[in-house]
Short mmCIF file of C-alpha atoms in Angstrom, two decimals:
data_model
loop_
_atom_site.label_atom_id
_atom_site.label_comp_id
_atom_site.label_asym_id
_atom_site.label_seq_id
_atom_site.Cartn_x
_atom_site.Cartn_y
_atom_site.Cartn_z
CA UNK G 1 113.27 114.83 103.12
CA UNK G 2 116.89 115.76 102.00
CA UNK G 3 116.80 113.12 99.11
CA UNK G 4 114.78 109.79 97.82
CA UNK G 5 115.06 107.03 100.26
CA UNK G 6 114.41 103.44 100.17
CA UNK G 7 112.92 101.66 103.00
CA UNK G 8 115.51 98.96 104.18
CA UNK G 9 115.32 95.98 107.21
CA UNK G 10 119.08 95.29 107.65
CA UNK G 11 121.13 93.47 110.34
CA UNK G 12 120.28 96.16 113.19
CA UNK G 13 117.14 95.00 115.23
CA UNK G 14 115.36 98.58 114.03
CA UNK G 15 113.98 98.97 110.75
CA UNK G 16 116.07 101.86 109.02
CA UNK G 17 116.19 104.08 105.97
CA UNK G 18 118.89 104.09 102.58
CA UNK G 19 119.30 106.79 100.53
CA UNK G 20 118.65 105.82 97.18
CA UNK G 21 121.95 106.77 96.28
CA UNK G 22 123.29 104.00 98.10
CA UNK G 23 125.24 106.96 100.57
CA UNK G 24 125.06 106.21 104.03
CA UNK G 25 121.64 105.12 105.66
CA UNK G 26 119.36 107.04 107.64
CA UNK G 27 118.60 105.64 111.16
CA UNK G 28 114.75 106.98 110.68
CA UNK G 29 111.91 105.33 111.83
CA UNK G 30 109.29 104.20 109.49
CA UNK G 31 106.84 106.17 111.51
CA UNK G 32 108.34 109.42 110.21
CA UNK G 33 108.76 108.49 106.52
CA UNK G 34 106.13 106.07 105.43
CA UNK G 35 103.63 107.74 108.19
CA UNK G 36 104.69 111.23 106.76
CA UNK G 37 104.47 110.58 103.72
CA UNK G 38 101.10 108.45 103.67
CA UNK G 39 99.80 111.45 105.73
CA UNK G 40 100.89 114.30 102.75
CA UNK G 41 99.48 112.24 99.88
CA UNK G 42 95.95 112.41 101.35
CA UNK G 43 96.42 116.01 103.00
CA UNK G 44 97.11 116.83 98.62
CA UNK G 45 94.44 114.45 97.19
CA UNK G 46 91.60 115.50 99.82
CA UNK G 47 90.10 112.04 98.83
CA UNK G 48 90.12 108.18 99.56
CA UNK G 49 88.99 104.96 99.13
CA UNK G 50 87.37 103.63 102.03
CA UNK G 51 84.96 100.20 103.06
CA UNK G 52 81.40 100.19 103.22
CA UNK G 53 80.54 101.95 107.02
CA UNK G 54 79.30 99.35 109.32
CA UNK G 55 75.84 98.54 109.79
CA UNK G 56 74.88 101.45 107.13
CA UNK G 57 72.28 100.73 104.40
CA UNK G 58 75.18 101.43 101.88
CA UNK G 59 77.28 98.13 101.29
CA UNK G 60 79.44 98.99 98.82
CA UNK G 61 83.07 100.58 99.13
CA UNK G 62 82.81 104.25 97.62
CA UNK G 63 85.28 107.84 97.60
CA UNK G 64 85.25 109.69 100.25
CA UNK G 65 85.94 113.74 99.11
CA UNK G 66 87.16 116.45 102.07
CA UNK G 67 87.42 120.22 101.38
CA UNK G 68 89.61 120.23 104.40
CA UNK G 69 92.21 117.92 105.82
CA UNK G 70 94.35 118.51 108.95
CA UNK G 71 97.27 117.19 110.31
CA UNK G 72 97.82 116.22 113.99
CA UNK G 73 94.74 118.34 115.22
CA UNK G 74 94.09 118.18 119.08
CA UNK G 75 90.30 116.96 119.49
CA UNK G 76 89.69 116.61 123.65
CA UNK G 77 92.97 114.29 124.64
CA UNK G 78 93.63 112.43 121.13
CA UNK G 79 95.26 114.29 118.36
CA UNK G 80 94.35 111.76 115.11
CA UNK G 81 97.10 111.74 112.57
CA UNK G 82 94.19 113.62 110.20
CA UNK G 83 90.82 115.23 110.87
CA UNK G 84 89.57 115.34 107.60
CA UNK G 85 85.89 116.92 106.95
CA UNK G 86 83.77 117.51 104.23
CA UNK G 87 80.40 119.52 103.55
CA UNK G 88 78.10 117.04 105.83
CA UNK G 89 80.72 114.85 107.57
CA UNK G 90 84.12 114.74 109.60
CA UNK G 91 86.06 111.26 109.47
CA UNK G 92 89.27 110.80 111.79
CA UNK G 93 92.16 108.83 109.92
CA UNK G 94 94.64 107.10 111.33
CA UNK G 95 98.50 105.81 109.73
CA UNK G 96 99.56 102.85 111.23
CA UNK G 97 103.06 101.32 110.68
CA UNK G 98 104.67 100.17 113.79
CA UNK G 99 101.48 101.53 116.52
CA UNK G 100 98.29 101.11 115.55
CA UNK G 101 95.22 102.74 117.74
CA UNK G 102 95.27 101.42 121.54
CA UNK G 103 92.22 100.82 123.73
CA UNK G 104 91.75 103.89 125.24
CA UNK G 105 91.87 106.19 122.32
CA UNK G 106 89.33 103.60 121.17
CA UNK G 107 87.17 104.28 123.76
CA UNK G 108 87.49 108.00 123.29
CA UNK G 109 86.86 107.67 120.02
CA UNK G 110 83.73 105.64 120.95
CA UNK G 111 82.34 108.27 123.16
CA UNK G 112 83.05 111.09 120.22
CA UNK G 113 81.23 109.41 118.12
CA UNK G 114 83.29 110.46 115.38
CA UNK G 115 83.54 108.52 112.22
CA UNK G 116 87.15 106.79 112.27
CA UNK G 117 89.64 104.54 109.70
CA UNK G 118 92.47 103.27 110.52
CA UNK G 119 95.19 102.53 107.50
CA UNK G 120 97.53 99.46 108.16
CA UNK G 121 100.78 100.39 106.01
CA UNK G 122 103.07 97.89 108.11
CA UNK G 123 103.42 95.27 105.20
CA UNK G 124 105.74 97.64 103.71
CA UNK G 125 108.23 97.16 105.97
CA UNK G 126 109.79 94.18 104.78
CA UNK G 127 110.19 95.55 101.06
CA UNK G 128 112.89 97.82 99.68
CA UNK G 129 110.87 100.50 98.69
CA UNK G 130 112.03 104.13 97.00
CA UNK G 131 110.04 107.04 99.18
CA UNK G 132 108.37 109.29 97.34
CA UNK G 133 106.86 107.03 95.65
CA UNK G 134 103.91 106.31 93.02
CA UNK G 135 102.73 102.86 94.28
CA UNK G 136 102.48 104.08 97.80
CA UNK G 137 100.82 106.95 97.10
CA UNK G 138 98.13 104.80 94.70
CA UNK G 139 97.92 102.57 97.60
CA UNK G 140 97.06 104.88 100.31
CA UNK G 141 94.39 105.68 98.46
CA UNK G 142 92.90 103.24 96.33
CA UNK G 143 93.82 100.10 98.26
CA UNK G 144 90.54 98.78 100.34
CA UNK G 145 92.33 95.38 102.19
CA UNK G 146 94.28 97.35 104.71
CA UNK G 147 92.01 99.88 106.33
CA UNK G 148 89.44 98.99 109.24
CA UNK G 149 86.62 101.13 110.65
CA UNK G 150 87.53 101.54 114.10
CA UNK G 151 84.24 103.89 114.42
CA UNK G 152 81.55 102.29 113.33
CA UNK G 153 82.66 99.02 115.21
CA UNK G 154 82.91 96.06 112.40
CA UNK G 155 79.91 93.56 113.51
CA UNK G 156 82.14 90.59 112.00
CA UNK G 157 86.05 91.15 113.28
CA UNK G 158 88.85 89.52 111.14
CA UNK G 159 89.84 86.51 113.23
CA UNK G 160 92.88 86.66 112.17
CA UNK G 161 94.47 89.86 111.35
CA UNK G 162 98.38 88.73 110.97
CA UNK G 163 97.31 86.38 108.27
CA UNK G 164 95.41 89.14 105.97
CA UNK G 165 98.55 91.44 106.81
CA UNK G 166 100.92 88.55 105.71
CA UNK G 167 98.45 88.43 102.50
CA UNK G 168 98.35 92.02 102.14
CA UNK G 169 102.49 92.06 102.38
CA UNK G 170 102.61 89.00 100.31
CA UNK G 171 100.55 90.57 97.02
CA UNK G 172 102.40 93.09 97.34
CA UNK G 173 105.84 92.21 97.87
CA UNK G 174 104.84 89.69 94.35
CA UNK G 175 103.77 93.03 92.35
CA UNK G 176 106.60 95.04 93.30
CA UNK G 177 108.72 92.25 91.77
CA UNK G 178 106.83 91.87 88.63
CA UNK G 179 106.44 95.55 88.12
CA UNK G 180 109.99 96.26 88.31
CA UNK G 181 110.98 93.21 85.93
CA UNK G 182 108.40 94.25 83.72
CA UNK G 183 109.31 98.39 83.72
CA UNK G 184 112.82 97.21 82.13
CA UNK G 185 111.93 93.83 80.72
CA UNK G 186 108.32 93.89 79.53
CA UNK G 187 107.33 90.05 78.80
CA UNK G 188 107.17 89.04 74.40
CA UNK G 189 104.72 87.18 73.57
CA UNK G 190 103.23 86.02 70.22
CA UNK G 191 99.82 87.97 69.84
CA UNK G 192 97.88 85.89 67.63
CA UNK G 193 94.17 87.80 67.71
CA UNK G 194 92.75 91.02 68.31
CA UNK G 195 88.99 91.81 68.27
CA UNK G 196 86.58 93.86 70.23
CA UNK G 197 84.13 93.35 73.20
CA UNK G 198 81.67 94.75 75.74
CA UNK G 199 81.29 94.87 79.13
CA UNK G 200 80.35 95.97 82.53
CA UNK G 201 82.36 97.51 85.39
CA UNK G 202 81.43 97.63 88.97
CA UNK G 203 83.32 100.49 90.36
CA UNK G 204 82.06 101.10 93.87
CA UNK G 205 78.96 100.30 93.34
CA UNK G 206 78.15 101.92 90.29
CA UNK G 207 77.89 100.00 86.40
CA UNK G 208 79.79 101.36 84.05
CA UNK G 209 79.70 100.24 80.26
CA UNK G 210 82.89 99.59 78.32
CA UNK G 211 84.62 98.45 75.31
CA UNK G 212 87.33 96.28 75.61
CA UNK G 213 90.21 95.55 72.98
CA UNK G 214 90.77 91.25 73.66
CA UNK G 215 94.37 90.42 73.03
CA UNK G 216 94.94 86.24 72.15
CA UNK G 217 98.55 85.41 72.35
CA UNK G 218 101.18 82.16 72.96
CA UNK G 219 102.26 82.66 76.41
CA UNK G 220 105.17 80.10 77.32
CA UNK G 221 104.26 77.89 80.66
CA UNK G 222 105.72 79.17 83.33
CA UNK G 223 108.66 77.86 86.13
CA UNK G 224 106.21 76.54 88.06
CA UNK G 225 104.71 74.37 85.44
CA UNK G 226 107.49 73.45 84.06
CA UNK G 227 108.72 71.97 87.64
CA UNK G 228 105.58 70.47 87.58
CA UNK G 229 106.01 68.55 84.53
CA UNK G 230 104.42 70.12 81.51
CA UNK G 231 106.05 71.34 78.51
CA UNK G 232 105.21 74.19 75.94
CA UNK G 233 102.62 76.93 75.94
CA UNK G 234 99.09 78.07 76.49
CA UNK G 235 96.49 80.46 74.74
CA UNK G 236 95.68 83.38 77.29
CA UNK G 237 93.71 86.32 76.65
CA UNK G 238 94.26 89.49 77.76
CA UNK G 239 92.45 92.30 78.01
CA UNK G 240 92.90 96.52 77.57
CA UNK G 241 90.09 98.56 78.16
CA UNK G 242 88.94 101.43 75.61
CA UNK G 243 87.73 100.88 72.05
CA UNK G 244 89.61 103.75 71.35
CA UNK G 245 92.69 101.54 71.28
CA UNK G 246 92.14 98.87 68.47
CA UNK G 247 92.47 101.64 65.72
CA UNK G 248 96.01 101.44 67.14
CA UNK G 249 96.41 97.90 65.55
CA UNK G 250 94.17 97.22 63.49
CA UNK G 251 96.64 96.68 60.56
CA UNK G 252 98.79 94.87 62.63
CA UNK G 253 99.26 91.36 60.51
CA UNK G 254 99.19 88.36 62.98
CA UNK G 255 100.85 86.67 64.11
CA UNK G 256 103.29 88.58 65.49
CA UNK G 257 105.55 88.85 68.59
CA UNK G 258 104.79 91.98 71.26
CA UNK G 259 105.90 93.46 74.31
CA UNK G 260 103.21 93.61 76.83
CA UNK G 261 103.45 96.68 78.90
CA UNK G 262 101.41 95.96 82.06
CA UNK G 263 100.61 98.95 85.35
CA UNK G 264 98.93 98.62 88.64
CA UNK G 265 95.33 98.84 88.73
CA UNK G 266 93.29 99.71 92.07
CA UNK G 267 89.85 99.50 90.42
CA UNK G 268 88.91 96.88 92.07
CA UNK G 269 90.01 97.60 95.67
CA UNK G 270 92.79 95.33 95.30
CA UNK G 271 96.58 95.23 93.17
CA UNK G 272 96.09 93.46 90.04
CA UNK G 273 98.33 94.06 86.58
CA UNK G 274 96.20 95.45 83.98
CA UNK G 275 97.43 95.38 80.33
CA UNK G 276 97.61 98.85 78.93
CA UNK G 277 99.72 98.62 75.54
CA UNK G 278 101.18 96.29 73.29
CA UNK G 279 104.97 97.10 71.66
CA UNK G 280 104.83 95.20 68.32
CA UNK G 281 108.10 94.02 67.21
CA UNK G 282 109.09 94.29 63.38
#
C-alpha cells in the first residue's frame, strides 16, 4: 500500500478508500485492502482463534497454530484465500467482505473433505477505519462471532445471519467510538477503594487462576439516564487483572480523582473494554 488508508462509504454507490492524509481517495475495493490485509496478518501470526468444530467431542473455542500458511493456493478447481496446515491438520480459510463462499465451492469443499472457516469482515464497511491497523488485526484473530465452519457443516444454522452481522457491526462500530474518545480523553472518575481479589478465567476451555486489583469509584450517570430521569452518580467497580499492579497504588490516599485508561480485550471471544491503568491526578 503506498500510504495508511481509511476505509470510507461516501456518496458514490461503491464503497471506496481515503488516504489518511485526507489527499485524494482511492477508488479500491474493500476486497483488496481489508481482504489483503486480513489475509497478511494471519499469513505473519500462523495462528487463530476459531469455534468449537462441529459435531467434535471438543466444545470449546481453542488456537489453532500452522507452521505453514499459503496464499491463494490452487487445490483441484478452488484456490481458498489460505491453505494453512499444521503438524496433523490442514484447515482452508476464507476472507469474506463483499463475496462470501458460493454453493458450488461448497460442495467441492464438501467432497474434499477439508476442514474449512470462513471469516465475515463485512461489518467493517460502514466504519471509517485507518488500514494497517491494530484492532483489525486483533480482530482477525481473536474475534470468535464472525467466523462459521463451512466444513464441518454447523448442525444448528444461524436463522438469521444479517441480524448477528448488524450485531457484530453494531459492537463494533460502539467500541471504535469509545476507544477513540477514550485514547485522547480517558474518562475521571473519583476512585474511592482499592483492594485485592481472586479468581478464575476460562480461556478456551482451560481455568486459569488470577489476582485481580478491584477499583471502587463515583461514576456520574450517564446521557441515557439522565434522559431518563435520574440525577447524580453510582458506585461501579472495576476491575484490572494482575496482583502485580496494586503495589502501584497502594499509597495512593482516597479519595481521589483518576483517569481510567481502558484497551480492547478478545479474551473472551468477544470486544469488551478492559481497565488496564489508572492516571491519578494530584
Amino acid at each position: 500500500m503506498c500510504e495508511s488508508v481509511v476505509a470510507k462509504k461516501g456518496d458514490i454507490k461503491e464503497h471506496h478508500f481515503a488516504h489518511a492524509s485526507n489527499k485524494e481517495s482511492c477508488y479500491i475495493s474493500p476486497e483488496s485492502i481489508l481482504h489483503k490485509y486480513a489475509k497478511e496478518v494471519i499469513m505473519k501470526q500462523k495462528q487463530i482463534y476459531l469455534p468449537a468444530l462441529p459435531n467434535s467431542d471438543d466444545k470449546h473455542e481453542k488456537l489453532w497454530q500452522f507452521h505453514t500458511v499459503n496464499p491463494e493456493q490452487n487445490v483441484g478447481n478452488i484456490r481458498p484465500d489460505l491453505v494453512a496446515i499444521s503438524d496433523d491438520d490442514m484447515v482452508f480459510i476464507e476472507i469474506a467482505v463483499t463475496f462470501f463462499i458460493h454453493d458450488e465451492k461448497r460442495t467441492f469443499i464438501e467432497k474434499l473433505g477439508v476442514k474449512t472457516i470462513e471469516i465475515d469482515l463485512s461489518a467493517f464497511l460502514d466504519i471509517d477505519i485507518e488500514i494497517p491497523n491494530s484492532f483489525i488485526s486483533n480482530f482477525t484473530i481473536h474475534h470468535l462471532e464472525n467466523k462459521t465452519w463451512i466444513y464441518p457443516k454447523e448442525k444448528i444454522v444461524n436463522q438469521n445471519p444479517s441480524l448477528n452481522n448488524q450485531s457484530i457491526q453494531q459492537n463494533l462500530s460502539n467500541h471504535l467510538k469509545e476507544s477513540n474518545a477514550m485514547s485522547s480523553n480517558n474518562p475521571v472518575f473519583t476512585v474511592v477503594g482499592l483492594h485485592k481479589s481472586k479468581g478464575t478465567f476460562n480461556n478456551y476451555g482451560r481455568s486459569i487462576d488470577y489476582d485481580n486489583l478491584v477499583v471502587t469509584a463515583i461514576r456520574p450517570f450517564t446521557d441515557n439516564q439522565t434522559r431518563e430521569g435520574a440525577i447524580g452518580h453510582t458506585f461501579e467497580q472495576f476491575k484490572i487483572k494482575g496482583s502485580e499492579n496494586f503495589h502501584l497504588y497502594k499509597d495512593v490516599t482516597l479519595p481521589c480523582q483518576a483517569e481510567f485508561v481502558f484497551e480492547a480485550d478478545f479474551s473472551s471471544g468477544k470486544i469488551k473494554s478492559k481497565l488496564t491503568q489508572l492516571l491519578f491526578i494530584d
